[in-house]
XYZ file of C-alpha atoms in Angstrom:
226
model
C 0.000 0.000 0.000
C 2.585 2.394 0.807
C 4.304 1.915 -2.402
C 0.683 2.626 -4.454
C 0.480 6.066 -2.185
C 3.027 8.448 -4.336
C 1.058 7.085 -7.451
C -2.107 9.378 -6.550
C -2.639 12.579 -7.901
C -4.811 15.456 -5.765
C -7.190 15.064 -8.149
C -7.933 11.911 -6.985
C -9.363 12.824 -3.222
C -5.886 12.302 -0.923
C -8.701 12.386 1.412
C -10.729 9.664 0.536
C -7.830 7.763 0.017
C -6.581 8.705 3.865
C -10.289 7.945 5.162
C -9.756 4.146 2.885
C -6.834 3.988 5.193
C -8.056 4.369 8.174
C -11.235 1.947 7.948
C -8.865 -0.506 6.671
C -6.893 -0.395 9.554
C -3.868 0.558 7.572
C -3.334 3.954 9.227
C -1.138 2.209 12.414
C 1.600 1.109 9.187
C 4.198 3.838 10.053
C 5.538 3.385 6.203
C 1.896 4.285 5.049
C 1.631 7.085 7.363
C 4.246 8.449 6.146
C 3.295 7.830 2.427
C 0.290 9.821 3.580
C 2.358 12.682 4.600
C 4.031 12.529 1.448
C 0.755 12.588 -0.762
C -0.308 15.304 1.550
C 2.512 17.462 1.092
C 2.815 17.394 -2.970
C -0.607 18.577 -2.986
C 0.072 21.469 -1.012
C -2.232 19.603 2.262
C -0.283 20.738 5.265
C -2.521 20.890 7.609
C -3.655 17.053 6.926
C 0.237 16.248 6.933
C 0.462 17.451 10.040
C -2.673 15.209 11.148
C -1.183 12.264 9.871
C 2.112 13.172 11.494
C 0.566 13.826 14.757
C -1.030 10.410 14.954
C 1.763 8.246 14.422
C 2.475 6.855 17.538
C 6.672 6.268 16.898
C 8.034 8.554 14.480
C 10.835 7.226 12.065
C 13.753 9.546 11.005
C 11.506 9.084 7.701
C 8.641 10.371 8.914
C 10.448 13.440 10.450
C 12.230 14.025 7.017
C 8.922 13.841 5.089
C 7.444 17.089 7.260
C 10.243 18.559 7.127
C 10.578 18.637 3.383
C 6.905 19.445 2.880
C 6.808 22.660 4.557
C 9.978 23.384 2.362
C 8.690 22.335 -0.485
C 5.573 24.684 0.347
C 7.550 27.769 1.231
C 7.208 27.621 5.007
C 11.268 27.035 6.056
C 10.589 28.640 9.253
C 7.854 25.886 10.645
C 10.398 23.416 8.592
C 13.093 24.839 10.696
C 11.064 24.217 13.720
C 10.738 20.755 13.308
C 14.663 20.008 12.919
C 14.862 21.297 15.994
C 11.956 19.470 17.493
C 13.441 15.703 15.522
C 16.588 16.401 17.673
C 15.107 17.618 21.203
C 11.714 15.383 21.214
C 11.944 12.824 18.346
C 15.056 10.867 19.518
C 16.227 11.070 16.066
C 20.080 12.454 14.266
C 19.534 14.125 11.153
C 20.457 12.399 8.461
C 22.051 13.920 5.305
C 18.287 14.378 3.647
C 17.414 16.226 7.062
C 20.379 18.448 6.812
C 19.921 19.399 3.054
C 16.723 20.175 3.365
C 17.591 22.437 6.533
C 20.396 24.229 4.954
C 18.070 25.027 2.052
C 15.775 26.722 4.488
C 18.739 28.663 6.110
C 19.450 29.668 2.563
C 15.626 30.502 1.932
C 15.889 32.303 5.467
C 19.568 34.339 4.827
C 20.134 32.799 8.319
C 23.722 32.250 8.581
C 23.876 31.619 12.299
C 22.026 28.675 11.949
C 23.142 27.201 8.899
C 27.315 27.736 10.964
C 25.474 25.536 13.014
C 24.368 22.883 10.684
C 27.590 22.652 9.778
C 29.150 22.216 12.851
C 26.859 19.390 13.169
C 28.096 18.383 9.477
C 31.669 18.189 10.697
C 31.162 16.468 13.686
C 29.004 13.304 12.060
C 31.222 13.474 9.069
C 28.676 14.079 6.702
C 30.919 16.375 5.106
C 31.978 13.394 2.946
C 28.651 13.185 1.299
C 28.376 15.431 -2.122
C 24.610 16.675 -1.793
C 25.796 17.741 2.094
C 29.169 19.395 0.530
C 26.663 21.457 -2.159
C 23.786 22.419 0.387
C 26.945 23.948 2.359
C 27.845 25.922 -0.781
C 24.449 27.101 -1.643
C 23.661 28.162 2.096
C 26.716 30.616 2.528
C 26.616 32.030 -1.143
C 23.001 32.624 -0.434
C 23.850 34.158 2.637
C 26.453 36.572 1.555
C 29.198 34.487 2.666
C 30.931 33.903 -0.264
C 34.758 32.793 1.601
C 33.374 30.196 3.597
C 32.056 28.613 0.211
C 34.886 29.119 -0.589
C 36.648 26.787 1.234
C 33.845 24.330 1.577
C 34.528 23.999 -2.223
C 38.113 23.509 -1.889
C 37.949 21.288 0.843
C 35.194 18.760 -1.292
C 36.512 15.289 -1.750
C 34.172 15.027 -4.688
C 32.383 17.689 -6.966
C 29.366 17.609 -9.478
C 29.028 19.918 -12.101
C 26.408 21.818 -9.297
C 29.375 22.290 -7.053
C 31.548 24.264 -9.902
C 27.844 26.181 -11.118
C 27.248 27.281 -7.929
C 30.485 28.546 -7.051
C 30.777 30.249 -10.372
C 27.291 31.684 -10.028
C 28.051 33.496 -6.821
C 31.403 34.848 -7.673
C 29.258 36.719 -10.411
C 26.827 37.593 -8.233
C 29.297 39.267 -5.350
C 31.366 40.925 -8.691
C 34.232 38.958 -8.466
C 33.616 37.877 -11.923
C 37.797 37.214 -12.871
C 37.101 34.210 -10.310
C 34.377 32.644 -11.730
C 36.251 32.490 -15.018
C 39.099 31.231 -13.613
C 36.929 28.442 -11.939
C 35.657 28.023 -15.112
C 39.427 28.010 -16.450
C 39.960 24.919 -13.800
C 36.545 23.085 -14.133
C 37.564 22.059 -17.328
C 40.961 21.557 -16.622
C 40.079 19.030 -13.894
C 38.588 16.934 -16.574
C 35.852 15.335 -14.310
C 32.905 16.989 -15.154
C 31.640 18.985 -18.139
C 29.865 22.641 -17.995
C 26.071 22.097 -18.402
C 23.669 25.080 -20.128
C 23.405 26.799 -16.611
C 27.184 26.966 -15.953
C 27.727 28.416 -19.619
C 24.914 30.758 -18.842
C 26.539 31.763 -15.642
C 29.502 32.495 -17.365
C 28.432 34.227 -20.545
C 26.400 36.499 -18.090
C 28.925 38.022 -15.872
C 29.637 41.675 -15.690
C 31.025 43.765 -18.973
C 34.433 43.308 -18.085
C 34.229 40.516 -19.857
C 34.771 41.717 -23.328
C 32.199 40.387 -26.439
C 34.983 38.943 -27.832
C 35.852 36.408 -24.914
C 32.291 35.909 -24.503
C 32.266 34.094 -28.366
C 35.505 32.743 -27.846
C 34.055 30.098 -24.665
C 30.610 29.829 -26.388
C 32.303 28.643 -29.011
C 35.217 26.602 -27.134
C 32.133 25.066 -25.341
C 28.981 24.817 -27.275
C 29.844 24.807 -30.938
């Protein structure tokens, strides 16, 4: 059943299918619950989420993950925020590396750098710092926050990089005006030889400030694209 769940559409009455649920005796399945919660949350449904979360008599790190994401996914990182917090104090549970992505997205979302140092203090001492998606959430939260050294040297200190890691990077060197660094990232991404500029990092760089004459602008489309 819980596997059918993420199948549904809104369209098709999450409701009635929670009320189905219930009469069948299927609503004490912590794996359906938290189907439920997921169903809920695509739609937009916090509020019945939040029932479903509410009932479940032994939260899994799962479950925890699943609310915390929906109220991301549905702009509320503050109440998202909350309920990190809450996992930790009242739920018995460690954030995993979904739980910490997902709150370092909402410190971005936020500009809250105190709390994102935080996060990755937490990061450091679990040694998810090894794990890409963790290394990039890092990068995104301080660029978003305005702190472009410390991505920085979350970058440099990556075991492994995606082509996200080198975009992002890139993008907020732009951003901050420091646009002879992002081509010289650019210069080294492709130098490094393990991972190719995508459409986004070519628009990133073919973007940046007029310093960058027409001329050189052709000259990497061309080197690139063409």
């Amino acid at each position: 059943m819980a596997t059918l769940l993420p199948s549904f559409s809104c369209r098709q009455g999450s409701s009635q299918i929670h009320s189905f649920l219930i009469k069948s005796g299927f609503e004490s399945d912590i794996s359906v619950s938290t189907a439920m919660i997921d169903v809920y949350a695509k739609c937009g449904f916090m509020l019945s989420a939040r029932r479903v979360f509410d009932e479940i008599p032994e939260r899994s790190l799962i479950s925890w993950n699943s609310m915390m994401w929906g109220h991301a996914q549905n702009g509320d990182a503050k109440k998202s925020m909350q309920l990190f917090v809450e996992m930790q104090i009242s739920g018995g549970h460690q954030p995993d590396s979904f739980s910490v992505v997902t709150a370092l997205r909402c410190c971005a979302s936020l500009v809250s750098l105190g709390q994102g140092m935080e996060i990755h203090g937490y990061v450091y001492r679990s040694g998810l710092e090894r794990i890409l998606i963790v290394g990039n959430g890092l990068v995104d939260m301080y660029g978003k926050c305005g702190a472009l050294e410390l991505a920085e040297r979350v970058f440099y200190q990556m075991q492994e990089k995606d082509v996200s890691s080198w975009t992002a990077l890139i993008i907020f060197y732009g951003l901050n005006g420091q646009g002879a660094k992002a081509i010289s990232l650019f210069e080294k991404m492709k130098k490094a030889r393990t991972v190719s500029p995508n459409s986004v990092t070519l628009i990133a760089v073919l973007s940046l400030q007029p310093f960058l004459l027409s001329r050189r602008r052709v000259w990497i489309f061309q080197r690139h694209v063409c």
